[in-house]
JSON list of C-alpha atoms in Angstrom, two decimals:
[
{"chain": "A", "resi": 20, "resn": "GLN", "atom": "CA", "xyz": [50.32, -77.81, -157.06]},
{"chain": "A", "resi": 21, "resn": "VAL", "atom": "CA", "xyz": [47.62, -79.44, -156.62]},
{"chain": "A", "resi": 22, "resn": "GLN", "atom": "CA", "xyz": [45.08, -79.64, -153.67]},
{"chain": "A", "resi": 23, "resn": "LEU", "atom": "CA", "xyz": [43.19, -82.60, -152.98]},
{"chain": "A", "resi": 24, "resn": "VAL", "atom": "CA", "xyz": [40.32, -83.04, -150.19]},
{"chain": "A", "resi": 25, "resn": "GLU", "atom": "CA", "xyz": [37.95, -86.41, -149.23]},
{"chain": "A", "resi": 26, "resn": "SER", "atom": "CA", "xyz": [34.79, -86.44, -147.71]},
{"chain": "A", "resi": 27, "resn": "GLY", "atom": "CA", "xyz": [32.14, -89.12, -147.45]},
{"chain": "A", "resi": 28, "resn": "GLY", "atom": "CA", "xyz": [33.59, -91.89, -145.69]},
{"chain": "A", "resi": 29, "resn": "GLY", "atom": "CA", "xyz": [31.98, -93.04, -142.28]},
{"chain": "A", "resi": 30, "resn": "SER", "atom": "CA", "xyz": [30.71, -96.39, -140.64]},
{"chain": "A", "resi": 31, "resn": "VAL", "atom": "CA", "xyz": [28.31, -99.11, -142.58]},
{"chain": "A", "resi": 32, "resn": "GLN", "atom": "CA", "xyz": [27.08, -102.33, -142.25]},
{"chain": "A", "resi": 33, "resn": "ALA", "atom": "CA", "xyz": [28.31, -104.46, -144.68]},
{"chain": "A", "resi": 34, "resn": "GLY", "atom": "CA", "xyz": [26.20, -104.30, -147.85]},
{"chain": "A", "resi": 35, "resn": "GLY", "atom": "CA", "xyz": [25.62, -101.04, -147.68]},
{"chain": "A", "resi": 36, "resn": "SER", "atom": "CA", "xyz": [26.98, -98.30, -149.85]},
{"chain": "A", "resi": 37, "resn": "LEU", "atom": "CA", "xyz": [29.27, -94.92, -149.30]},
{"chain": "A", "resi": 38, "resn": "ARG", "atom": "CA", "xyz": [30.05, -92.22, -151.65]},
{"chain": "A", "resi": 39, "resn": "LEU", "atom": "CA", "xyz": [33.84, -91.06, -151.85]},
{"chain": "A", "resi": 40, "resn": "SER", "atom": "CA", "xyz": [34.33, -87.46, -153.04]},
{"chain": "A", "resi": 41, "resn": "CYS", "atom": "CA", "xyz": [37.27, -85.93, -153.78]},
{"chain": "A", "resi": 42, "resn": "ALA", "atom": "CA", "xyz": [37.58, -82.32, -154.29]},
{"chain": "A", "resi": 43, "resn": "VAL", "atom": "CA", "xyz": [40.25, -81.14, -156.80]},
{"chain": "A", "resi": 44, "resn": "SER", "atom": "CA", "xyz": [41.58, -77.38, -157.00]},
{"chain": "A", "resi": 45, "resn": "GLY", "atom": "CA", "xyz": [44.84, -75.83, -157.85]},
{"chain": "A", "resi": 46, "resn": "ASN", "atom": "CA", "xyz": [46.92, -76.32, -161.67]},
{"chain": "A", "resi": 47, "resn": "ILE", "atom": "CA", "xyz": [45.28, -78.93, -163.28]},
{"chain": "A", "resi": 48, "resn": "ASP", "atom": "CA", "xyz": [47.11, -80.25, -166.00]},
{"chain": "A", "resi": 49, "resn": "SER", "atom": "CA", "xyz": [46.34, -81.42, -169.26]},
{"chain": "A", "resi": 50, "resn": "ALA", "atom": "CA", "xyz": [47.34, -85.16, -169.13]},
{"chain": "A", "resi": 51, "resn": "TYR", "atom": "CA", "xyz": [47.01, -86.42, -165.15]},
{"chain": "A", "resi": 52, "resn": "TYR", "atom": "CA", "xyz": [45.63, -89.83, -163.87]},
{"chain": "A", "resi": 53, "resn": "MET", "atom": "CA", "xyz": [43.57, -89.84, -160.35]},
{"chain": "A", "resi": 54, "resn": "GLY", "atom": "CA", "xyz": [42.71, -92.81, -158.28]},
{"chain": "A", "resi": 55, "resn": "TRP", "atom": "CA", "xyz": [41.86, -93.94, -154.93]},
{"chain": "A", "resi": 56, "resn": "PHE", "atom": "CA", "xyz": [43.87, -96.01, -152.55]},
{"chain": "A", "resi": 57, "resn": "ARG", "atom": "CA", "xyz": [43.32, -97.32, -148.85]},
{"chain": "A", "resi": 58, "resn": "GLN", "atom": "CA", "xyz": [45.68, -98.40, -146.05]},
{"chain": "A", "resi": 59, "resn": "VAL", "atom": "CA", "xyz": [45.38, -99.96, -142.84]},
{"chain": "A", "resi": 60, "resn": "PRO", "atom": "CA", "xyz": [47.45, -100.11, -140.23]},
{"chain": "A", "resi": 61, "resn": "GLY", "atom": "CA", "xyz": [50.84, -102.09, -140.92]},
{"chain": "A", "resi": 62, "resn": "LYS", "atom": "CA", "xyz": [50.04, -103.05, -144.83]},
{"chain": "A", "resi": 63, "resn": "GLU", "atom": "CA", "xyz": [51.26, -100.93, -148.03]},
{"chain": "A", "resi": 64, "resn": "ARG", "atom": "CA", "xyz": [48.53, -98.81, -149.45]},
{"chain": "A", "resi": 65, "resn": "GLU", "atom": "CA", "xyz": [46.41, -100.20, -151.94]},
{"chain": "A", "resi": 66, "resn": "GLY", "atom": "CA", "xyz": [45.58, -99.27, -155.28]},
{"chain": "A", "resi": 67, "resn": "VAL", "atom": "CA", "xyz": [41.41, -99.16, -155.47]},
{"chain": "A", "resi": 68, "resn": "ALA", "atom": "CA", "xyz": [40.62, -97.96, -158.74]},
{"chain": "A", "resi": 69, "resn": "GLY", "atom": "CA", "xyz": [42.08, -95.05, -161.02]},
{"chain": "A", "resi": 70, "resn": "ILE", "atom": "CA", "xyz": [40.95, -92.98, -163.74]},
{"chain": "A", "resi": 71, "resn": "ASP", "atom": "CA", "xyz": [43.05, -90.84, -166.26]},
{"chain": "A", "resi": 72, "resn": "SER", "atom": "CA", "xyz": [42.54, -87.25, -168.09]},
{"chain": "A", "resi": 73, "resn": "ASP", "atom": "CA", "xyz": [41.02, -89.60, -171.24]},
{"chain": "A", "resi": 74, "resn": "GLY", "atom": "CA", "xyz": [38.24, -91.47, -168.85]},
{"chain": "A", "resi": 75, "resn": "MET", "atom": "CA", "xyz": [39.50, -94.48, -168.99]},
{"chain": "A", "resi": 76, "resn": "THR", "atom": "CA", "xyz": [39.43, -96.09, -165.88]},
{"chain": "A", "resi": 77, "resn": "SER", "atom": "CA", "xyz": [40.89, -99.95, -163.86]},
{"chain": "A", "resi": 78, "resn": "TYR", "atom": "CA", "xyz": [40.27, -101.35, -161.24]},
{"chain": "A", "resi": 79, "resn": "ASN", "atom": "CA", "xyz": [41.60, -103.46, -158.33]},
{"chain": "A", "resi": 80, "resn": "ASP", "atom": "CA", "xyz": [39.96, -107.36, -158.74]},
{"chain": "A", "resi": 81, "resn": "SER", "atom": "CA", "xyz": [38.69, -107.33, -155.55]},
{"chain": "A", "resi": 82, "resn": "VAL", "atom": "CA", "xyz": [36.60, -104.12, -155.91]},
{"chain": "A", "resi": 83, "resn": "LYS", "atom": "CA", "xyz": [35.45, -104.68, -159.45]},
{"chain": "A", "resi": 84, "resn": "GLY", "atom": "CA", "xyz": [31.54, -104.74, -159.99]},
{"chain": "A", "resi": 85, "resn": "ARG", "atom": "CA", "xyz": [31.21, -103.15, -156.67]},
{"chain": "A", "resi": 86, "resn": "PHE", "atom": "CA", "xyz": [32.86, -100.07, -156.81]},
{"chain": "A", "resi": 87, "resn": "THR", "atom": "CA", "xyz": [32.52, -97.43, -159.64]},
{"chain": "A", "resi": 88, "resn": "ILE", "atom": "CA", "xyz": [35.63, -94.23, -160.03]},
{"chain": "A", "resi": 89, "resn": "SER", "atom": "CA", "xyz": [33.69, -91.38, -162.00]},
{"chain": "A", "resi": 90, "resn": "GLN", "atom": "CA", "xyz": [35.02, -87.55, -162.59]},
{"chain": "A", "resi": 91, "resn": "ASP", "atom": "CA", "xyz": [32.48, -84.41, -162.44]},
{"chain": "A", "resi": 92, "resn": "ASN", "atom": "CA", "xyz": [34.47, -82.25, -164.48]},
{"chain": "A", "resi": 93, "resn": "ALA", "atom": "CA", "xyz": [31.41, -79.40, -163.22]},
{"chain": "A", "resi": 94, "resn": "LYS", "atom": "CA", "xyz": [32.28, -79.78, -159.80]},
{"chain": "A", "resi": 95, "resn": "ASN", "atom": "CA", "xyz": [35.90, -80.62, -159.81]},
{"chain": "A", "resi": 96, "resn": "THR", "atom": "CA", "xyz": [35.57, -83.51, -157.84]},
{"chain": "A", "resi": 97, "resn": "LEU", "atom": "CA", "xyz": [37.06, -87.43, -158.31]},
{"chain": "A", "resi": 98, "resn": "ASP", "atom": "CA", "xyz": [34.16, -89.61, -156.93]},
{"chain": "A", "resi": 99, "resn": "LEU", "atom": "CA", "xyz": [34.27, -93.37, -155.74]},
{"chain": "A", "resi": 100, "resn": "GLN", "atom": "CA", "xyz": [31.02, -95.04, -155.41]},
{"chain": "A", "resi": 101, "resn": "MET", "atom": "CA", "xyz": [31.45, -97.90, -153.13]},
{"chain": "A", "resi": 102, "resn": "ASN", "atom": "CA", "xyz": [28.47, -100.57, -153.17]},
{"chain": "A", "resi": 103, "resn": "SER", "atom": "CA", "xyz": [27.77, -104.02, -151.50]},
{"chain": "A", "resi": 104, "resn": "LEU", "atom": "CA", "xyz": [30.92, -102.85, -149.29]},
{"chain": "A", "resi": 105, "resn": "LYS", "atom": "CA", "xyz": [32.49, -105.78, -147.12]},
{"chain": "A", "resi": 106, "resn": "PRO", "atom": "CA", "xyz": [34.20, -105.56, -143.67]},
{"chain": "A", "resi": 107, "resn": "GLU", "atom": "CA", "xyz": [37.52, -106.63, -145.48]},
{"chain": "A", "resi": 108, "resn": "ASP", "atom": "CA", "xyz": [37.15, -103.04, -147.64]},
{"chain": "A", "resi": 109, "resn": "THR", "atom": "CA", "xyz": [37.39, -101.29, -144.02]},
{"chain": "A", "resi": 110, "resn": "ALA", "atom": "CA", "xyz": [40.70, -98.39, -144.77]},
{"chain": "A", "resi": 111, "resn": "MET", "atom": "CA", "xyz": [41.48, -95.15, -144.43]},
{"chain": "A", "resi": 112, "resn": "TYR", "atom": "CA", "xyz": [40.68, -94.23, -148.19]},
{"chain": "A", "resi": 113, "resn": "LEU", "atom": "CA", "xyz": [43.20, -91.38, -149.72]},
{"chain": "A", "resi": 114, "resn": "CYS", "atom": "CA", "xyz": [42.41, -89.77, -153.34]},
{"chain": "A", "resi": 115, "resn": "ALA", "atom": "CA", "xyz": [45.76, -88.99, -155.13]},
{"chain": "A", "resi": 116, "resn": "TYR", "atom": "CA", "xyz": [46.81, -87.56, -158.59]},
{"chain": "A", "resi": 117, "resn": "GLY", "atom": "CA", "xyz": [49.50, -88.00, -161.10]},
{"chain": "A", "resi": 118, "resn": "ILE", "atom": "CA", "xyz": [50.69, -85.33, -163.74]},
{"chain": "A", "resi": 119, "resn": "GLY", "atom": "CA", "xyz": [51.37, -86.66, -167.28]},
{"chain": "A", "resi": 120, "resn": "THR", "atom": "CA", "xyz": [50.37, -89.68, -169.34]},
{"chain": "A", "resi": 121, "resn": "ALA", "atom": "CA", "xyz": [49.82, -92.84, -167.37]},
{"chain": "A", "resi": 122, "resn": "ILE", "atom": "CA", "xyz": [50.33, -95.97, -169.54]},
{"chain": "A", "resi": 123, "resn": "ALA", "atom": "CA", "xyz": [47.34, -98.02, -167.20]},
{"chain": "A", "resi": 124, "resn": "ALA", "atom": "CA", "xyz": [44.69, -95.58, -165.18]},
{"chain": "A", "resi": 125, "resn": "LEU", "atom": "CA", "xyz": [45.89, -97.65, -161.70]},
{"chain": "A", "resi": 126, "resn": "ARG", "atom": "CA", "xyz": [49.43, -97.11, -161.21]},
{"chain": "A", "resi": 127, "resn": "PRO", "atom": "CA", "xyz": [51.62, -97.67, -158.30]},
{"chain": "A", "resi": 128, "resn": "TRP", "atom": "CA", "xyz": [51.19, -95.17, -155.12]},
{"chain": "A", "resi": 129, "resn": "ASP", "atom": "CA", "xyz": [54.95, -93.92, -155.35]},
{"chain": "A", "resi": 130, "resn": "GLU", "atom": "CA", "xyz": [53.84, -92.32, -159.28]},
{"chain": "A", "resi": 131, "resn": "TYR", "atom": "CA", "xyz": [51.22, -90.10, -157.64]},
{"chain": "A", "resi": 132, "resn": "ASN", "atom": "CA", "xyz": [52.71, -86.46, -157.00]},
{"chain": "A", "resi": 133, "resn": "TYR", "atom": "CA", "xyz": [49.78, -85.48, -154.54]},
{"chain": "A", "resi": 134, "resn": "TRP", "atom": "CA", "xyz": [47.57, -86.79, -152.00]},
{"chain": "A", "resi": 135, "resn": "GLY", "atom": "CA", "xyz": [44.69, -85.86, -149.89]},
{"chain": "A", "resi": 136, "resn": "GLN", "atom": "CA", "xyz": [44.45, -86.24, -146.17]},
{"chain": "A", "resi": 137, "resn": "GLY", "atom": "CA", "xyz": [42.15, -89.71, -146.33]},
{"chain": "A", "resi": 138, "resn": "THR", "atom": "CA", "xyz": [38.53, -90.48, -145.37]},
{"chain": "A", "resi": 139, "resn": "GLN", "atom": "CA", "xyz": [37.82, -93.37, -143.15]},
{"chain": "A", "resi": 140, "resn": "VAL", "atom": "CA", "xyz": [35.62, -95.91, -144.13]},
{"chain": "A", "resi": 141, "resn": "THR", "atom": "CA", "xyz": [34.51, -98.57, -141.69]},
{"chain": "A", "resi": 142, "resn": "VAL", "atom": "CA", "xyz": [32.42, -101.49, -142.72]},
{"chain": "A", "resi": 143, "resn": "SER", "atom": "CA", "xyz": [31.15, -103.92, -139.84]},
{"chain": "A", "resi": 144, "resn": "SER", "atom": "CA", "xyz": [29.75, -107.05, -140.48]}
]
């Protein structure tokens, strides 16, 4: 079992920054992949950024150059630094954990085994 708890969401104006954090606890596998997803009501869950246990990262094209995913192994957190935020980044952001070796660091949402509850990000114009 793995538990994930997100924090750091909030409201910000366009062009601003937020840093999301996901506290990870439980039985962490030697091979895993983790990701940040976002969801807007009525739309499919969208992958934002992913990282695997080898440190490889992958990003959705819409956030490349603006968002950075990272792990802090000492604190057992998965972080997402979001800069130059746009109104279209408004969504519920969720942290996810998948067991095993991933072909790519960001996988389809249904390939993850555990999910956090999410943290809301709202960007106003």
